[in-house]
Amino acid sequence: MTERAFVLHPDMLHPGLRAPAARLAEAVGLTAAIEVEVMGSEVVPVKKAKPATLMGGGAVERLAEEFRLLEIDVVMVDAALTPVQQRNLERAWDCKVIDRTGLILEIFGARARTKEGKLQVELAALTYQRSRLVRSWTHLERQRGGFGFMGGPGESQLEIDRRLITERIVRLKKELDQVQRTRGLHRGARQRVPYPVVALVGYTNAGKSTLFNRLTEAKVLARDQLFATLDPTMRRAVLPSGQTIILSDTVGFISDLPTDLVAAFRATLEEVIEADLILHVRDVAHTDSLAQQADVQAVLADLGISEAAGHVLEVLNKADLLDAAARAHLAQRIAEQGNGALCSALTGAGCDDVLALIDRHLAARRRQVTVALKLAEGAPLAWLYDHGEVLARRDEGLATEVDVRIAQQDLERFLKKFGASVENAEDLAVLASESPAVAENLVSGG
C-alpha cells in the first residue's frame, strides 16, 4: 500500500533568490521521487525557529488535526531538523517525519545501482543516523550520569549502536578509498589513450542525461524527475573536427545538498574535478534558473572549481519551452559572450552548437605545428590524423608536410613515439617544451 505524504516548507522569512512557493514545489517533486502519494503541501511561515519543534505551537496543533483527517503516514519537512525536533513532531503528529536531508538520502538509496554508489549512500546515511541515536531506545530504562555499563541498558544499547555504526563507517571509508584508487587508475589509462574528458554538471532535472544521450547516442535513463540519474556514466562522442572526446554524465546538484552526501560522493565528483572541460547545463526555462545556477556554482566552488578559470562553459537547455523573443535575446547574449550555447536536448535543436562550442574551446588549448614526414612512414601520419586536427597537407615526392593543430601532451607523446621518423624532430622537440607564444613563432618562422 502506497504511503500518504504531506509536504511542508517552513518559510524562515529570509529574503533569497527563491520564492517560498518555488521551494515548496521542489520539495513536492523530491517527495514524489520516493513513490509516495502526496496528499497536500503547504508553506508554513516561521518568524523564529523553536528549538523543540522548529514551527510555532499553533501551527503544529493545526497541522496535527489536518494530518489526522487526511490519514497522513509521513510528513516531509523541507528543512534540516534536529533529532529533538524530529522526535517531537512525530509525537505531535502521530506519524513519521523526515527532513530534507533524510529525504535526499532516501532517494539516493533507492537510485544507487553500482557498488560505488551504494557505498557512498550508505556512508552518508550512517553519518546522518549516528547523530540521531540520542533517546532512540525510549523503551529501555535510562539512568543519567553513568558511563558504560553504569548507564543502564538504554545507554548501553546506544553505546553499542554508536560503536557498530562507527566501525561500519571506518570500513566504508576504506572501501571508498579503494574506489578512488581504482578511478585514478582508470583516469591514468584514459590519459594514455588519451581523449579529453568533458563533464556535464547542473541542477537536478536540468536535462543533463537527455543532452548526454543526444550527443553520444547512448540510452542513459532520462526522465522528468529529480535525481533520475545517480551513478556516473561515460561515453565517447565525436566533435565536428573529428576529434573524439569522453563525455561524462554526473549526479545532479540541488540546493542545501547535505554536506555528508557531498563528502561521500567525492570519489564520483572527482571525475568533474579531473575533467578537461565542464559543461554547466541549465534549465533556462525554469523560474528559479538563476538560483539553481548559484547553487551549482557553490558546489563547484566547494570542489575547488571556479567558473572564472575558463574551463566551465554554460549550456542553456530547454530552449523549446521559451517564446521566440526570449530565445532570440538569449541567443544574442551567448553570441556576444562566446562561452555558451542555447539548445533543446529534447528536440535536438542547438545540439550541434554545443559540440561546436566544445570543439572551439578544446582547439584553443591546442597549437599549430608543421610536421615533415616520409611517405613510407604511414604510422606517424595516421597518428596525427587520429589525435590532432590536420589543417593542410602538402605531398612532394617521397615526403609530405602536414600542418596540424594538436594538444601539448599529444605532441610530446608523438615525439616520444615517432621522433625518429620526423624530419624536423629537433625543432618540434624544442616546440614541445616551450610556451604557446614561442611555439607560434617557431611555426611561423619568427
Short mmCIF file of C-alpha atoms in Angstrom, two decimals:
data_model
loop_
_atom_site.label_atom_id
_atom_site.label_comp_id
_atom_site.label_asym_id
_atom_site.label_seq_id
_atom_site.Cartn_x
_atom_site.Cartn_y
_atom_site.Cartn_z
CA MET A 1 0.00 0.00 0.00
CA THR A 2 1.37 3.43 -1.01
CA GLU A 3 2.08 5.75 1.92
CA ARG A 4 0.18 9.02 2.09
CA ALA A 5 2.52 12.01 2.41
CA PHE A 6 2.24 15.71 3.17
CA VAL A 7 4.96 18.27 2.33
CA LEU A 8 5.76 21.34 4.44
CA HIS A 9 8.16 24.15 3.62
CA PRO A 10 9.00 26.24 6.69
CA ASP A 11 9.46 29.80 5.40
CA MET A 12 12.02 31.45 7.68
CA LEU A 13 11.10 34.84 6.15
CA HIS A 14 14.66 35.40 4.95
CA PRO A 15 14.94 37.14 1.57
CA GLY A 16 16.58 34.97 -1.07
CA LEU A 17 16.71 34.12 -4.74
CA ARG A 18 13.90 31.58 -4.47
CA ALA A 19 10.28 32.24 -3.67
CA PRO A 20 8.78 30.01 -0.92
CA ALA A 21 6.24 28.62 -3.42
CA ALA A 22 9.09 27.51 -5.71
CA ARG A 23 10.90 25.86 -2.80
CA LEU A 24 7.70 24.05 -1.88
CA ALA A 25 7.20 22.86 -5.46
CA GLU A 26 10.74 21.42 -5.49
CA ALA A 27 10.11 19.69 -2.15
CA VAL A 28 6.94 18.14 -3.58
CA GLY A 29 8.94 16.87 -6.55
CA LEU A 30 11.54 15.35 -4.22
CA THR A 31 8.85 13.66 -2.16
CA ALA A 32 7.14 12.26 -5.25
CA ALA A 33 10.51 10.76 -6.26
CA ILE A 34 10.28 8.18 -3.44
CA GLU A 35 6.96 6.91 -4.82
CA VAL A 36 4.57 8.09 -2.12
CA GLU A 37 1.16 9.67 -2.69
CA VAL A 38 1.43 13.39 -1.95
CA MET A 39 -1.91 14.36 -0.39
CA GLY A 40 -1.12 18.02 0.12
CA SER A 41 1.55 20.69 0.65
CA GLU A 42 1.85 23.99 2.47
CA VAL A 43 4.24 26.85 3.18
CA VAL A 44 4.40 27.48 6.94
CA PRO A 45 5.67 30.95 7.99
CA VAL A 46 8.25 30.72 10.79
CA LYS A 47 9.16 34.04 12.42
CA LYS A 48 11.56 32.44 14.88
CA ALA A 49 12.70 28.81 14.89
CA LYS A 50 11.54 26.92 18.01
CA PRO A 51 14.22 24.61 19.48
CA ALA A 52 11.61 21.95 20.26
CA THR A 53 9.52 21.85 17.06
CA LEU A 54 11.00 24.45 14.62
CA MET A 55 7.46 25.72 13.93
CA GLY A 56 5.19 27.50 16.37
CA GLY A 57 2.88 25.58 18.70
CA GLY A 58 -0.29 26.83 16.99
CA ALA A 59 0.86 25.64 13.57
CA VAL A 60 1.88 22.24 14.99
CA GLU A 61 -1.57 21.74 16.59
CA ARG A 62 -3.46 22.86 13.47
CA LEU A 63 -1.43 20.59 11.21
CA ALA A 64 -1.91 17.64 13.59
CA GLU A 65 -5.67 17.84 13.07
CA GLU A 66 -5.28 18.17 9.29
CA PHE A 67 -2.93 15.17 9.13
CA ARG A 68 -5.36 13.10 11.19
CA LEU A 69 -8.25 13.88 8.82
CA LEU A 70 -6.11 13.11 5.73
CA GLU A 71 -4.72 9.93 7.35
CA ILE A 72 -1.14 11.03 6.62
CA ASP A 73 1.57 8.39 7.09
CA VAL A 74 4.67 10.55 6.56
CA VAL A 75 5.38 14.29 6.65
CA MET A 76 8.33 15.70 4.72
CA VAL A 77 9.64 18.92 6.29
CA ASP A 78 11.71 20.86 3.77
CA ALA A 79 14.37 21.94 6.28
CA ALA A 80 17.14 20.46 8.40
CA LEU A 81 15.55 19.16 11.62
CA THR A 82 17.46 18.41 14.78
CA PRO A 83 16.91 14.94 16.29
CA VAL A 84 14.85 16.52 19.09
CA GLN A 85 12.64 18.47 16.66
CA GLN A 86 12.07 15.37 14.55
CA ARG A 87 11.09 13.27 17.55
CA ASN A 88 8.75 15.94 18.98
CA LEU A 89 6.98 16.46 15.67
CA GLU A 90 6.47 12.70 15.26
CA ARG A 91 4.86 12.60 18.70
CA ALA A 92 2.66 15.64 18.00
CA TRP A 93 1.50 14.44 14.58
CA ASP A 94 1.46 10.70 15.31
CA CYS A 95 3.22 9.86 12.02
CA LYS A 96 6.69 9.51 10.56
CA VAL A 97 8.59 12.79 9.96
CA ILE A 98 11.61 13.14 7.69
CA ASP A 99 13.62 16.27 6.92
CA ARG A 100 15.21 17.39 3.65
CA THR A 101 18.48 15.56 4.31
CA GLY A 102 16.71 12.32 5.19
CA LEU A 103 14.56 12.58 2.06
CA ILE A 104 17.51 13.11 -0.27
CA LEU A 105 19.31 10.17 1.35
CA GLU A 106 16.16 8.08 0.83
CA ILE A 107 16.10 8.97 -2.88
CA PHE A 108 19.79 8.27 -3.33
CA GLY A 109 19.48 4.95 -1.52
CA ALA A 110 16.69 3.87 -3.87
CA ARG A 111 18.51 5.04 -7.03
CA ALA A 112 22.05 3.77 -6.41
CA ARG A 113 22.83 0.91 -8.80
CA THR A 114 26.60 0.44 -8.79
CA LYS A 115 28.60 -0.85 -5.84
CA GLU A 116 30.31 2.51 -5.58
CA GLY A 117 27.03 4.41 -5.48
CA LYS A 118 25.64 2.13 -2.77
CA LEU A 119 28.79 2.53 -0.67
CA GLN A 120 28.61 6.31 -0.93
CA VAL A 121 24.93 6.46 0.02
CA GLU A 122 25.40 4.08 2.95
CA LEU A 123 28.30 6.15 4.27
CA ALA A 124 26.25 9.35 4.12
CA ALA A 125 23.22 7.66 5.70
CA LEU A 126 25.21 6.19 8.60
CA THR A 127 26.90 9.53 9.27
CA TYR A 128 23.43 11.12 9.35
CA GLN A 129 21.95 8.40 11.59
CA ARG A 130 24.82 8.48 14.08
CA SER A 131 23.76 11.94 15.25
CA ARG A 132 20.17 10.75 15.77
CA LEU A 133 20.70 7.93 18.24
CA VAL A 134 20.02 10.14 21.24
CA ARG A 135 16.99 8.73 23.13
CA SER A 136 16.10 6.46 20.24
CA TRP A 137 15.81 3.48 22.64
CA THR A 138 12.96 5.01 24.65
CA HIS A 139 11.54 1.59 25.58
CA LEU A 140 14.63 0.82 27.68
CA GLU A 141 15.50 2.08 31.15
CA ARG A 142 17.82 5.07 31.20
CA GLN A 143 19.89 6.28 34.17
CA ARG A 144 21.50 9.70 33.77
CA GLY A 145 25.07 10.43 34.80
CA GLY A 146 26.55 6.98 34.27
CA PHE A 147 29.22 5.74 31.90
CA GLY A 148 29.45 2.44 30.02
CA PHE A 149 27.68 -0.34 31.89
CA MET A 150 26.78 2.08 34.69
CA GLY A 151 24.38 3.95 32.44
CA GLY A 152 21.58 1.38 32.39
CA PRO A 153 20.57 -0.89 29.49
CA GLY A 154 19.31 2.02 27.40
CA GLU A 155 22.63 3.84 27.50
CA SER A 156 24.45 0.54 26.89
CA GLN A 157 22.42 -0.08 23.74
CA LEU A 158 23.18 3.43 22.49
CA GLU A 159 26.89 2.87 23.07
CA ILE A 160 26.73 -0.42 21.16
CA ASP A 161 24.87 1.20 18.27
CA ARG A 162 27.34 4.07 18.06
CA ARG A 163 30.27 1.69 18.10
CA LEU A 164 28.76 -0.54 15.38
CA ILE A 165 27.97 2.45 13.19
CA THR A 166 31.43 3.94 13.71
CA GLU A 167 33.09 0.63 12.81
CA ARG A 168 30.96 0.34 9.68
CA ILE A 169 31.80 3.93 8.67
CA VAL A 170 35.53 3.15 9.01
CA ARG A 171 35.14 0.08 6.75
CA LEU A 172 33.12 2.03 4.18
CA LYS A 173 35.75 4.78 4.04
CA LYS A 174 38.43 2.17 3.39
CA GLU A 175 36.36 0.66 0.57
CA LEU A 176 35.76 4.10 -0.93
CA ASP A 177 39.49 4.83 -0.74
CA GLN A 178 39.96 1.74 -2.90
CA VAL A 179 37.31 3.08 -5.29
CA GLN A 180 39.23 6.36 -5.55
CA ARG A 181 42.47 4.49 -6.30
CA THR A 182 40.69 2.43 -8.97
CA ARG A 183 39.22 5.58 -10.51
CA GLY A 184 42.71 7.08 -10.53
CA LEU A 185 44.00 4.07 -12.46
CA HIS A 186 41.13 4.39 -14.94
CA ARG A 187 41.88 8.08 -15.39
CA GLY A 188 45.54 7.22 -15.97
CA ALA A 189 44.51 4.72 -18.65
CA ARG A 190 42.32 7.35 -20.34
CA GLN A 191 45.15 9.88 -20.25
CA ARG A 192 47.36 7.38 -22.07
CA VAL A 193 44.76 6.95 -24.82
CA PRO A 194 44.07 9.94 -24.43
CA TYR A 195 40.77 11.62 -25.16
CA PRO A 196 39.69 14.88 -23.50
CA VAL A 197 37.07 14.35 -20.79
CA VAL A 198 34.07 16.70 -20.80
CA ALA A 199 31.85 16.51 -17.70
CA LEU A 200 28.20 17.55 -17.59
CA VAL A 201 27.13 19.19 -14.35
CA GLY A 202 23.98 21.02 -13.38
CA TYR A 203 20.99 21.24 -11.13
CA THR A 204 18.94 18.08 -10.90
CA ASN A 205 16.39 17.76 -13.71
CA ALA A 206 18.18 20.34 -15.88
CA GLY A 207 18.28 17.82 -18.73
CA LYS A 208 21.88 16.58 -18.45
CA SER A 209 21.06 12.94 -19.22
CA THR A 210 18.85 13.89 -22.18
CA LEU A 211 21.68 16.02 -23.57
CA PHE A 212 24.16 13.22 -22.85
CA ASN A 213 22.01 10.78 -24.84
CA ARG A 214 21.62 13.26 -27.69
CA LEU A 215 25.38 13.92 -28.01
CA THR A 216 26.56 10.32 -27.57
CA GLU A 217 23.57 8.34 -28.93
CA ALA A 218 23.53 6.49 -25.60
CA LYS A 219 20.44 5.24 -23.77
CA VAL A 220 21.02 6.50 -20.25
CA LEU A 221 17.85 6.79 -18.15
CA ALA A 222 16.39 10.27 -18.65
CA ARG A 223 13.11 11.26 -17.02
CA ASP A 224 11.32 14.44 -16.00
CA GLN A 225 12.18 13.53 -12.42
CA LEU A 226 14.54 14.80 -9.73
CA PHE A 227 17.68 12.65 -9.42
CA ALA A 228 16.72 10.28 -12.25
CA THR A 229 20.46 9.71 -12.77
CA LEU A 230 22.71 8.91 -9.80
CA ASP A 231 25.65 6.78 -10.92
CA PRO A 232 28.07 8.48 -13.36
CA THR A 233 28.21 7.29 -16.97
CA MET A 234 30.90 7.85 -19.60
CA ARG A 235 30.57 7.53 -23.39
CA ARG A 236 32.50 8.56 -26.49
CA ALA A 237 31.37 11.43 -28.69
CA VAL A 238 32.84 12.86 -31.90
CA LEU A 239 33.26 16.61 -32.43
CA PRO A 240 32.80 18.39 -35.79
CA SER A 241 36.60 18.49 -36.23
CA GLY A 242 36.66 14.69 -35.98
CA GLN A 243 38.25 14.68 -32.52
CA THR A 244 36.95 12.06 -30.09
CA ILE A 245 36.04 13.08 -26.54
CA ILE A 246 34.74 11.23 -23.49
CA LEU A 247 31.51 12.73 -22.18
CA SER A 248 30.70 12.15 -18.51
CA ASP A 249 27.17 12.39 -17.10
CA THR A 250 27.19 13.08 -13.34
CA VAL A 251 24.71 13.23 -10.47
CA GLY A 252 22.58 16.37 -10.37
CA PHE A 253 23.14 19.05 -7.74
CA ILE A 254 20.46 20.60 -5.55
CA SER A 255 20.14 23.43 -3.07
CA ASP A 256 21.04 22.61 0.53
CA LEU A 257 22.73 19.38 -0.59
CA PRO A 258 23.66 17.53 2.62
CA THR A 259 27.34 18.01 3.41
CA ASP A 260 27.63 14.33 4.36
CA LEU A 261 26.38 13.43 0.89
CA VAL A 262 28.85 15.76 -0.84
CA ALA A 263 31.68 14.23 1.19
CA ALA A 264 30.52 10.67 0.46
CA PHE A 265 30.23 11.34 -3.28
CA ARG A 266 33.64 12.98 -3.54
CA ALA A 267 35.01 9.89 -5.34
CA THR A 268 32.36 10.35 -8.04
CA LEU A 269 32.76 14.11 -8.17
CA GLU A 270 36.50 13.70 -8.78
CA GLU A 271 35.51 12.92 -12.36
CA VAL A 272 34.34 16.54 -12.52
CA ILE A 273 37.49 17.85 -10.84
CA GLU A 274 39.74 15.98 -13.30
CA ALA A 275 37.73 16.86 -16.43
CA ASP A 276 39.38 18.85 -19.20
CA LEU A 277 36.18 20.83 -19.74
CA ILE A 278 32.97 21.22 -17.73
CA LEU A 279 29.57 21.95 -19.26
CA HIS A 280 27.20 23.58 -16.78
CA VAL A 281 23.78 22.54 -18.09
CA ARG A 282 21.00 24.92 -17.00
CA ASP A 283 17.22 24.70 -17.31
CA VAL A 284 16.88 28.15 -18.79
CA ALA A 285 13.07 27.96 -18.78
CA HIS A 286 12.84 27.35 -15.02
CA THR A 287 11.60 30.24 -12.91
CA ASP A 288 14.49 29.67 -10.49
CA SER A 289 17.17 29.27 -13.16
CA LEU A 290 19.44 31.93 -11.62
CA ALA A 291 19.10 30.47 -8.12
CA GLN A 292 19.86 26.99 -9.47
CA GLN A 293 22.92 28.41 -11.23
CA ALA A 294 24.14 29.86 -7.92
CA ASP A 295 23.64 26.51 -6.15
CA VAL A 296 25.68 24.63 -8.78
CA GLN A 297 28.43 27.26 -8.65
CA ALA A 298 28.55 26.87 -4.85
CA VAL A 299 29.08 23.08 -5.13
CA LEU A 300 31.74 23.58 -7.83
CA ALA A 301 33.48 26.13 -5.61
CA ASP A 302 33.42 23.59 -2.77
CA LEU A 303 35.22 21.21 -5.14
CA GLY A 304 37.80 23.88 -5.90
CA ILE A 305 36.40 24.70 -9.35
CA SER A 306 35.76 28.30 -10.37
CA GLU A 307 33.80 29.27 -13.47
CA ALA A 308 36.23 32.17 -13.82
CA ALA A 309 39.00 29.64 -14.52
CA GLY A 310 37.78 29.39 -18.12
CA HIS A 311 37.09 25.67 -18.41
CA VAL A 312 33.42 25.85 -17.32
CA LEU A 313 31.02 26.57 -20.17
CA GLU A 314 27.27 27.23 -19.94
CA VAL A 315 24.73 25.23 -21.90
CA LEU A 316 21.28 26.79 -21.67
CA ASN A 317 18.93 23.85 -22.14
CA LYS A 318 15.14 23.55 -22.66
CA ALA A 319 15.07 26.42 -25.13
CA ASP A 320 11.98 24.82 -26.67
CA LEU A 321 9.99 25.96 -23.62
CA LEU A 322 10.81 29.65 -24.25
CA ASP A 323 8.93 32.03 -26.50
CA ALA A 324 10.60 33.33 -29.66
CA ALA A 325 11.56 36.70 -28.14
CA ALA A 326 13.25 35.11 -25.11
CA ARG A 327 15.15 32.66 -27.35
CA ALA A 328 16.37 35.47 -29.60
CA HIS A 329 17.53 37.53 -26.60
CA LEU A 330 19.48 34.60 -25.11
CA ALA A 331 20.98 33.67 -28.49
CA GLN A 332 22.27 37.23 -28.90
CA ARG A 333 23.73 37.30 -25.39
CA ILE A 334 25.52 33.97 -25.93
CA ALA A 335 26.89 35.12 -29.29
CA GLU A 336 28.35 38.23 -27.60
CA GLN A 337 29.90 36.32 -24.69
CA GLY A 338 31.16 33.36 -26.75
CA ASN A 339 31.26 30.93 -23.81
CA GLY A 340 27.93 29.16 -24.05
CA ALA A 341 25.30 27.54 -26.24
CA LEU A 342 21.50 27.57 -26.37
CA CYS A 343 19.81 24.26 -27.14
CA SER A 344 16.96 21.87 -26.56
CA ALA A 345 18.24 18.40 -25.75
CA LEU A 346 14.70 17.08 -26.16
CA THR A 347 14.21 18.26 -29.76
CA GLY A 348 17.89 18.33 -30.74
CA ALA A 349 17.82 22.00 -31.73
CA GLY A 350 21.15 23.67 -31.00
CA CYS A 351 22.95 20.45 -30.01
CA ASP A 352 25.33 20.90 -32.94
CA ASP A 353 26.19 24.29 -31.41
CA VAL A 354 27.08 22.52 -28.15
CA LEU A 355 29.52 20.22 -29.96
CA ALA A 356 30.97 23.18 -31.84
CA LEU A 357 31.40 25.06 -28.54
CA ILE A 358 33.35 22.12 -27.05
CA ASP A 359 35.41 21.89 -30.24
CA ARG A 360 36.37 25.59 -30.16
CA HIS A 361 37.46 25.58 -26.54
CA LEU A 362 39.47 22.39 -26.85
CA ALA A 363 41.05 23.70 -30.06
CA ALA A 364 42.08 26.89 -28.25
CA ARG A 365 44.26 24.75 -25.99
CA ARG A 366 45.99 23.16 -28.97
CA ARG A 367 48.79 24.65 -31.03
CA GLN A 368 49.53 24.54 -34.71
CA VAL A 369 52.73 22.86 -35.86
CA THR A 370 54.14 21.78 -39.20
CA VAL A 371 55.48 18.23 -39.36
CA ALA A 372 57.60 16.88 -42.23
CA LEU A 373 57.29 13.11 -42.71
CA LYS A 374 58.49 10.44 -45.09
CA LEU A 375 55.57 9.00 -47.03
CA ALA A 376 56.92 5.50 -46.44
CA GLU A 377 56.25 6.02 -42.71
CA GLY A 378 52.45 5.76 -42.65
CA ALA A 379 52.01 5.19 -38.90
CA PRO A 380 53.05 8.72 -37.77
CA LEU A 381 50.77 10.31 -40.35
CA ALA A 382 47.82 8.16 -39.27
CA TRP A 383 48.55 9.01 -35.63
CA LEU A 384 48.38 12.74 -36.36
CA TYR A 385 45.03 12.33 -38.11
CA ASP A 386 43.68 10.37 -35.11
CA HIS A 387 44.95 12.66 -32.35
CA GLY A 388 45.10 16.09 -33.95
CA GLU A 389 43.28 18.27 -36.43
CA VAL A 390 45.06 18.18 -39.79
CA LEU A 391 44.64 21.62 -41.38
CA ALA A 392 46.68 21.15 -44.56
CA ARG A 393 48.88 18.58 -46.26
CA ARG A 394 51.47 19.02 -48.98
CA ASP A 395 52.91 15.92 -50.69
CA GLU A 396 56.11 16.24 -52.70
CA GLY A 397 58.00 13.25 -53.99
CA LEU A 398 58.68 10.78 -51.17
CA ALA A 399 57.90 13.28 -48.42
CA THR A 400 54.87 15.10 -47.05
CA GLU A 401 54.43 18.18 -44.93
CA VAL A 402 51.43 18.37 -42.59
CA ASP A 403 50.03 21.41 -40.77
CA VAL A 404 48.30 20.05 -37.67
CA ARG A 405 46.66 21.54 -34.60
CA ILE A 406 47.44 19.31 -31.62
CA ALA A 407 47.41 19.37 -27.81
CA GLN A 408 50.71 19.86 -26.00
CA GLN A 409 50.62 16.45 -24.29
CA ASP A 410 49.78 14.74 -27.59
CA LEU A 411 52.67 16.47 -29.28
CA GLU A 412 55.03 15.23 -26.60
CA ARG A 413 53.65 11.69 -26.95
CA PHE A 414 54.01 11.89 -30.74
CA LEU A 415 57.68 12.85 -30.46
CA LYS A 416 58.36 10.10 -27.95
CA LYS A 417 56.68 7.52 -30.18
CA PHE A 418 57.73 8.64 -33.68
CA GLY A 419 60.56 11.14 -33.22
CA ALA A 420 62.94 9.13 -35.40
CA SER A 421 60.52 9.37 -38.34
CA VAL A 422 60.03 13.15 -38.13
CA GLU A 423 62.43 15.12 -40.28
CA ASN A 424 62.18 18.30 -38.16
CA ALA A 425 62.08 16.44 -34.85
CA GLU A 426 64.70 18.71 -33.29
CA ASP A 427 62.61 21.83 -33.83
CA LEU A 428 59.50 20.03 -32.63
CA ALA A 429 61.28 18.84 -29.50
CA VAL A 430 62.03 22.47 -28.67
CA LEU A 431 58.46 23.40 -29.53
CA ALA A 432 57.04 20.78 -27.17
CA SER A 433 58.84 22.32 -24.22
CA GLU A 434 58.17 25.99 -24.97
CA SER A 435 55.26 28.27 -24.24
CA PRO A 436 52.39 28.71 -26.77
CA ALA A 437 53.74 32.15 -27.75
CA VAL A 438 57.19 30.74 -28.56
CA ALA A 439 55.52 27.84 -30.37
CA GLU A 440 53.66 30.23 -32.67
CA ASN A 441 56.95 31.96 -33.52
CA LEU A 442 58.64 28.66 -34.28
CA VAL A 443 55.82 27.54 -36.54
CA SER A 444 55.71 30.81 -38.41
CA GLY A 445 59.48 31.02 -38.63
CA GLY A 446 59.65 34.18 -36.46
#
